[in-house]
Coordinates of C-alpha atoms and ligand atoms in Angstrom, one line a residue:
X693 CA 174.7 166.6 244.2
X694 CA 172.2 167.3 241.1
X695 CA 174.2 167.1 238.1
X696 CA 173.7 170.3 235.8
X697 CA 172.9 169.4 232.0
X698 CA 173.6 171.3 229.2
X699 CA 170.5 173.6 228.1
X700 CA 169.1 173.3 224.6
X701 CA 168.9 177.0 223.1
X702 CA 166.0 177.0 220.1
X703 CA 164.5 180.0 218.0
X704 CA 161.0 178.2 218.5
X705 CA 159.8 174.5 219.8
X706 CA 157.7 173.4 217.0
X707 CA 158.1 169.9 216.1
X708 CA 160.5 167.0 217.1
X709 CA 161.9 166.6 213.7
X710 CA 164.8 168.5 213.6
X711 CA 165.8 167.7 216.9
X712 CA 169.5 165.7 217.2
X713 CA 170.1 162.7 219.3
X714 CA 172.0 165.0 221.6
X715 CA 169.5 168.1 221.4
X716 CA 167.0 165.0 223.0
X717 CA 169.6 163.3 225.7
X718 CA 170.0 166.7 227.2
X719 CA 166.8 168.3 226.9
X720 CA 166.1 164.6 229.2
X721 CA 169.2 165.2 231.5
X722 CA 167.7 169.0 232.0
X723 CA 164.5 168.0 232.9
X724 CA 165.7 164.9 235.3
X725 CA 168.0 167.8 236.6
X726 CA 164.6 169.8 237.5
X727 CA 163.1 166.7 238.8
X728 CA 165.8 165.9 241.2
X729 CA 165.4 169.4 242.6
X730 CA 168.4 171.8 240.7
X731 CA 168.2 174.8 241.3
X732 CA 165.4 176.9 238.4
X733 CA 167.3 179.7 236.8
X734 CA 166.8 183.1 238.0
X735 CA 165.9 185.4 234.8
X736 CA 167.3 188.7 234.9
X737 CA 164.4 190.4 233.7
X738 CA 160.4 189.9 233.9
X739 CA 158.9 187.2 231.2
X740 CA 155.2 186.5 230.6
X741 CA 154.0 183.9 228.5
X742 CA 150.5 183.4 227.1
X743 CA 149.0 179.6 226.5
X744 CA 146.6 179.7 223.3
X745 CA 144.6 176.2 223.6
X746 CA 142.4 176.3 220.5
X747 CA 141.7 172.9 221.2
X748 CA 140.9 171.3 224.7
X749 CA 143.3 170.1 227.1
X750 CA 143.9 169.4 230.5
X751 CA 147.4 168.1 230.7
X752 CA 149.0 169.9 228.3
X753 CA 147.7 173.7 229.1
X754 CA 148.2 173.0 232.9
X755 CA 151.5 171.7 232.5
X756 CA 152.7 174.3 230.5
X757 CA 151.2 176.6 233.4
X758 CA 152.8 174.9 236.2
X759 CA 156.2 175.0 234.0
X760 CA 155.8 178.5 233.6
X761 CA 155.3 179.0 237.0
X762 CA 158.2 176.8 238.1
X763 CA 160.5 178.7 236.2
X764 CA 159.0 182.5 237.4
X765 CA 157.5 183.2 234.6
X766 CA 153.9 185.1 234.7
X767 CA 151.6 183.4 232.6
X768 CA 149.0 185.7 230.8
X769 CA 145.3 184.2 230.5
X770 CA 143.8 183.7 227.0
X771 CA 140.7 181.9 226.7
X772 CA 140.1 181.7 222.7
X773 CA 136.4 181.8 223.3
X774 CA 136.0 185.2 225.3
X775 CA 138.8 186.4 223.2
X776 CA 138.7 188.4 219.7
X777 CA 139.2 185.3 218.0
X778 CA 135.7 184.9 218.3
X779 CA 135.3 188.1 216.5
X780 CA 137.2 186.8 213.2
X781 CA 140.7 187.9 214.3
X782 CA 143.4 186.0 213.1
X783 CA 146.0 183.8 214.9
X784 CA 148.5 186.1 213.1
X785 CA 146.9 189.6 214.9
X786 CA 146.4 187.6 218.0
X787 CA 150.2 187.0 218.7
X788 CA 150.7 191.1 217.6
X789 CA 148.2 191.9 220.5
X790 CA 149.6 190.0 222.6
X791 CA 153.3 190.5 221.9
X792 CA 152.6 194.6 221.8
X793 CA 151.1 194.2 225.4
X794 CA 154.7 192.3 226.4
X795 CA 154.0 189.0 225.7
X796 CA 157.4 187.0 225.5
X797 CA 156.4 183.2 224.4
X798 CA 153.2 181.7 223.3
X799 CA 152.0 178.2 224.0
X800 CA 149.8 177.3 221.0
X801 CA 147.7 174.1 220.3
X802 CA 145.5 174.7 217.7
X803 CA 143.4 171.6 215.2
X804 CA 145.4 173.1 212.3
X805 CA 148.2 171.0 211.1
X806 CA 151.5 173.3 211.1
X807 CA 149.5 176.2 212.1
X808 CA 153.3 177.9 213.3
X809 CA 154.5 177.5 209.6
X810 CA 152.8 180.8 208.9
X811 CA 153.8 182.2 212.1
X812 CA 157.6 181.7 212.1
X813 CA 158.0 182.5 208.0
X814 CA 156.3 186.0 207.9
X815 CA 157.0 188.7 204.8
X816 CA 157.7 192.1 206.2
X817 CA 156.7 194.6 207.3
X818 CA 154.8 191.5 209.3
X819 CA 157.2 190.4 212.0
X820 CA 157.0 188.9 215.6
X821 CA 160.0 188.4 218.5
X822 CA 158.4 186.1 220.6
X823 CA 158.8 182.4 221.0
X824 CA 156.5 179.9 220.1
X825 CA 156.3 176.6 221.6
X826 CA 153.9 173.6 219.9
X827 CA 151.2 172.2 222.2
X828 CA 149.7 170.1 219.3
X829 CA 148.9 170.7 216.2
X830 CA 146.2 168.8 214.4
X831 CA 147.6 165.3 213.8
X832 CA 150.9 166.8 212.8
X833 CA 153.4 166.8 216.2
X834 CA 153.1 167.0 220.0
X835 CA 156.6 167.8 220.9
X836 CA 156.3 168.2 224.8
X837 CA 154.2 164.8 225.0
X838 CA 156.6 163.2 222.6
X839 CA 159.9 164.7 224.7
X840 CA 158.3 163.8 228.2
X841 CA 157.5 160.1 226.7
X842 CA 160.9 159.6 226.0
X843 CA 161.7 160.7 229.4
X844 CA 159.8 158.3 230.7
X845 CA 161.0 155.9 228.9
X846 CA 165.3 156.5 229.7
X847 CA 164.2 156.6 233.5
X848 CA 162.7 152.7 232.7
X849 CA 165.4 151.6 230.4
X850 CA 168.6 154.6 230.5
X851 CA 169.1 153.3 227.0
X852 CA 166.4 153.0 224.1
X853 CA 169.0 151.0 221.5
X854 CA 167.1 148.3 221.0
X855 CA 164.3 148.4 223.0
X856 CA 160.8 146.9 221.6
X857 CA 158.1 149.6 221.5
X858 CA 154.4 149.2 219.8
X859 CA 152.4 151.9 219.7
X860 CA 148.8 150.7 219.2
X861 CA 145.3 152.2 217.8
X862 CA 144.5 155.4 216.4
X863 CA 147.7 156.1 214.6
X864 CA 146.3 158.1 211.3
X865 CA 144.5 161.0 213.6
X866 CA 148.1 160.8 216.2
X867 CA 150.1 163.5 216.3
X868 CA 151.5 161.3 219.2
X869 CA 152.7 158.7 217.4
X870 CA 154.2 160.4 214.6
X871 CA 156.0 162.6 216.6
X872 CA 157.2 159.4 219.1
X873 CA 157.7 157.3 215.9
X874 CA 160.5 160.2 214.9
X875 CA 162.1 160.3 218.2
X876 CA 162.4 156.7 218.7
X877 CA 163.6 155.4 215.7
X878 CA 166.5 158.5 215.9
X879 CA 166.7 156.8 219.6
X880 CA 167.7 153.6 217.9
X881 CA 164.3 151.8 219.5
X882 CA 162.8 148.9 217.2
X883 CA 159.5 150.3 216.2
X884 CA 155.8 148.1 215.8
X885 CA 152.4 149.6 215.1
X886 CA 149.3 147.5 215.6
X887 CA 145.4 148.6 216.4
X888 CA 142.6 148.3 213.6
X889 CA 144.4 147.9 210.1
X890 CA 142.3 151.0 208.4
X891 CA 143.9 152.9 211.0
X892 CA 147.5 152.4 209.9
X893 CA 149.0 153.3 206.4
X894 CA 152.2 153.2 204.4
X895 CA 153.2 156.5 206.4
X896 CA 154.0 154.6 209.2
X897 CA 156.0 151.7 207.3
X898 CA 159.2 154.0 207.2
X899 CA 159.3 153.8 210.9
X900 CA 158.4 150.5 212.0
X901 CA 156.2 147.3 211.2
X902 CA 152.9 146.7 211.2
X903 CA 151.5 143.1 213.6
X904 CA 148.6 141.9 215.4
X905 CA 148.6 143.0 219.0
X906 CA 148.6 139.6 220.2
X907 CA 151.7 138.5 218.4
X908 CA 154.3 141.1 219.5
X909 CA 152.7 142.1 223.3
X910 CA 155.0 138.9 224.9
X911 CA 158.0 140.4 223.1
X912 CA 157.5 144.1 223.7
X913 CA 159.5 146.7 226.5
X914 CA 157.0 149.4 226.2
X915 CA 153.3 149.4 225.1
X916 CA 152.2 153.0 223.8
X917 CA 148.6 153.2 224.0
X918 CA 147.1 156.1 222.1
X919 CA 143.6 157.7 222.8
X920 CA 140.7 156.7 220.1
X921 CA 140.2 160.4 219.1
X922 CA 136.2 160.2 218.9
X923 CA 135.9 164.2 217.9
X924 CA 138.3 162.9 214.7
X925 CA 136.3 160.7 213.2
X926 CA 133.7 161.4 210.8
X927 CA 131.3 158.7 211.4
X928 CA 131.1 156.6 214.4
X929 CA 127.9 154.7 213.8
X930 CA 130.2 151.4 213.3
X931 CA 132.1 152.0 216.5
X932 CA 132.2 149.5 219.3
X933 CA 134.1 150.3 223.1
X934 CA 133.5 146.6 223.8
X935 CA 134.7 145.1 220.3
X936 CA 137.8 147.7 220.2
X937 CA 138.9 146.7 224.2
X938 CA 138.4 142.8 222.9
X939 CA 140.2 143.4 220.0
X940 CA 142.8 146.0 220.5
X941 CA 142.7 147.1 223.9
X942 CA 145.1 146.1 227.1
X943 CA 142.7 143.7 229.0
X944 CA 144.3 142.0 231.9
X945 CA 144.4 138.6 230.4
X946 CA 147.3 140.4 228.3
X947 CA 149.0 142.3 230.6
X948 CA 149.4 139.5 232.2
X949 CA 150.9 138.1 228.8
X950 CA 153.7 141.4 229.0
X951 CA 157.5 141.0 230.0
X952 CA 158.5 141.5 233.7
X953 CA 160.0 144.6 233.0
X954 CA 157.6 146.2 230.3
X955 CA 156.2 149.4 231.0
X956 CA 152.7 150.5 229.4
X957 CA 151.8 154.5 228.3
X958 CA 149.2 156.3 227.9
X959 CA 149.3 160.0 226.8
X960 CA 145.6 161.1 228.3
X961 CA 143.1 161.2 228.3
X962 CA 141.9 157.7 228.8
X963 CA 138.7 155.8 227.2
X964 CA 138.5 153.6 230.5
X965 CA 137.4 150.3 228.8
X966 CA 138.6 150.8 225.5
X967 CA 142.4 151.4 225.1
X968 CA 142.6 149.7 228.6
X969 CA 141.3 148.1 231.1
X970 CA 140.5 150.6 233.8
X971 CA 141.4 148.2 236.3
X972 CA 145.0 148.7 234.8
X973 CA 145.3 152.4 234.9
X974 CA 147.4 152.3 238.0
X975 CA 148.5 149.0 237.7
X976 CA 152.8 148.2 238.6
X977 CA 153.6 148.3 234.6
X978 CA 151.5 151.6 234.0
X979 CA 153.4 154.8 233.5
X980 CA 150.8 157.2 233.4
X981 CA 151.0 159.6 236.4
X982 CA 154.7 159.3 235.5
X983 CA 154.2 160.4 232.2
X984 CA 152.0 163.4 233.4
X985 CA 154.5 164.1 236.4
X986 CA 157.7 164.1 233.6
X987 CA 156.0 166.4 231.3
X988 CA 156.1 169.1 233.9
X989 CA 159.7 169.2 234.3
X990 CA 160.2 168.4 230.3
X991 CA 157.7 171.3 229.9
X992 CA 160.4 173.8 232.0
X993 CA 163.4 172.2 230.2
X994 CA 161.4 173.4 226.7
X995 CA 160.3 176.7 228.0
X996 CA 164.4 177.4 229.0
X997 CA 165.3 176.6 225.9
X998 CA 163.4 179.3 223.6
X999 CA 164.3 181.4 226.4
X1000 CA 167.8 181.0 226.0
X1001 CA 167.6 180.6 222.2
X1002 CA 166.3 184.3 222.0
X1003 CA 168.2 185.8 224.8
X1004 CA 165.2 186.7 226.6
X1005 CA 165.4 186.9 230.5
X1006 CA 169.0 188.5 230.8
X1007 CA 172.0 186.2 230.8
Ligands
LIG1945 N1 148.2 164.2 226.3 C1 147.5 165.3 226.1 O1 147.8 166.1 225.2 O2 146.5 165.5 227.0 P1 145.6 166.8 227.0 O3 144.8 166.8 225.7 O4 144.8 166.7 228.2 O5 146.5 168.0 227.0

């Protein structure tokens, strides 16, 4: 029999910050629960979402989509550039349109950092009921990828106390790692950073330590790659695929170097050749496809519970 977990009811999924130790294990055992194949709840009445990607993705958006789907939700398209965003309107008179046409929750990534402050602290008469869940914002968090990393990550290990995690390479523009480097330090996981030294700073030192890849990979349980974010940087003239892969980048001669039982990440999309080998991308250790299958179920166990945190659907 599947076991049922105990749903997580939230006003809004923004960031992973607040979230306790326990709000994390069963947000986890809810979406292993989906995985396994328990039963979806049956809302009482109709909900429609919308998915606002301001800022491409294929992952993310079409998770979110399939998680909708899974649960019975109807998703509303919103393309931001046939929209009336393209017109000047705000993010603000977006969400009223869409919540006056009976929009329930809205998916949002957008390239501003904490674009949902704004959203979720309004002064009357400006007011909206519908839920908003974080697909990314800027380099500030990216809850689902962060919730369906750890995930991944309990179905390797069932325990993170203790476990040796690096995450490597373009920390400063990652909202990856700093939402990961909340989680897993709250998870009780020993946190390194490594990757070009201009792209780490003293944010980071709170969380974990900075070493050369070379010196921790023999030691580590999980290796958390993270994407060089080309469209980030200003300029790239100095930028080398070959020199980063040599230097920083998961060649075979180390993965060869990794633990028996390590497990290397990825959140997508890939630079084939520079974060890793492409040769590697489906290779025994990788937990890529897992990552991306998890987030689908993580995605439903999120949607349920802004759901359930604003009583929407029925019972
Ligand atoms: N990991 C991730 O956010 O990928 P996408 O940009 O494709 O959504």
């Amino acid at each position: 029999m599947v076991e049922v977990a105990k749903i997580v009811t939230l006003q809004h999924f923004l960031t992973v910050k607040k979230l306790q130790v326990e709000q994390v294990e069963s947000l986890i055992a809810r979406a292993t629960f989906f995985k396994n194949g328990g039963a979806v709840p049956q809302f009482e009445t109709p909900l429609y979402a919308a998915n606002l990607f301001f800022e491409n993705s294929t992952r993310t958006h079409c998770s979110f989509e399939m998680a909708e789907r899974k649960l019975g939700l109807q998703t509303i398209p919103f393309d931001p550039s046939t929209s009336s965003v393209s017109k000047g309107e705000t993010l603000y008179d977006t969400l009223l349109a869409l919540e006056s046409i009976g929009v329930n929750l809205a998916v949002i990534r957008h390239s501003q950092n904490e674009y949902y402050r704004d959203l979720v602290e309004l002064t009357p008469p400006q007011k909206l009921e519908m839920g908003i869940v974080n697909a990314g914002d800027g380099s500030g968090q990216h809850p689902s990828q962060s919730l369906l990393d750890m995930m991944t990550i309990a179905e390797q290990f069932g325990s993170f106390t203790g476990l040796k995690v690096v995450i490597v390479g373009d920390l400063t523009n990652s909202r990856v790692a700093r939402s990961n480097m909340e989680l897993l330090q709250r998870l009780g996981a020993q946190l390194y950073f490594s990757g070009p030294r201009c792209w780490y700073s003293e944010e980071f030192a709170a969380y974990g330590t900075y070493r050369p890849l070379d010196e921790v990979l023999p030691q580590m349980d999980v290796v958390m790659l993270l994407r060089v974010q080309h469209e980030r940087h200003q300029a790239e003239a100095d930028f080398s695929a070959a020199s980063y892969h040599t230097k920083y980048g998961l060649t075979e001669k180390r993965y060869a170097q990794l633990k028996e039982k390590a497990i290397i990440m990825h959140p997508g999309p890939i630079n084939r050749g520079v974060e890793l080998s492409s040769s590697l991308v489906e290779a025994p250790k990788s937990r890529f496809t897992t990552q991306m299958q998890n987030g689908v179920f993580m995605r439903m166990a999120m949607l349920e519970s802004v759901i359930r945190g604003r009583h929407l659907g029925g019972r």
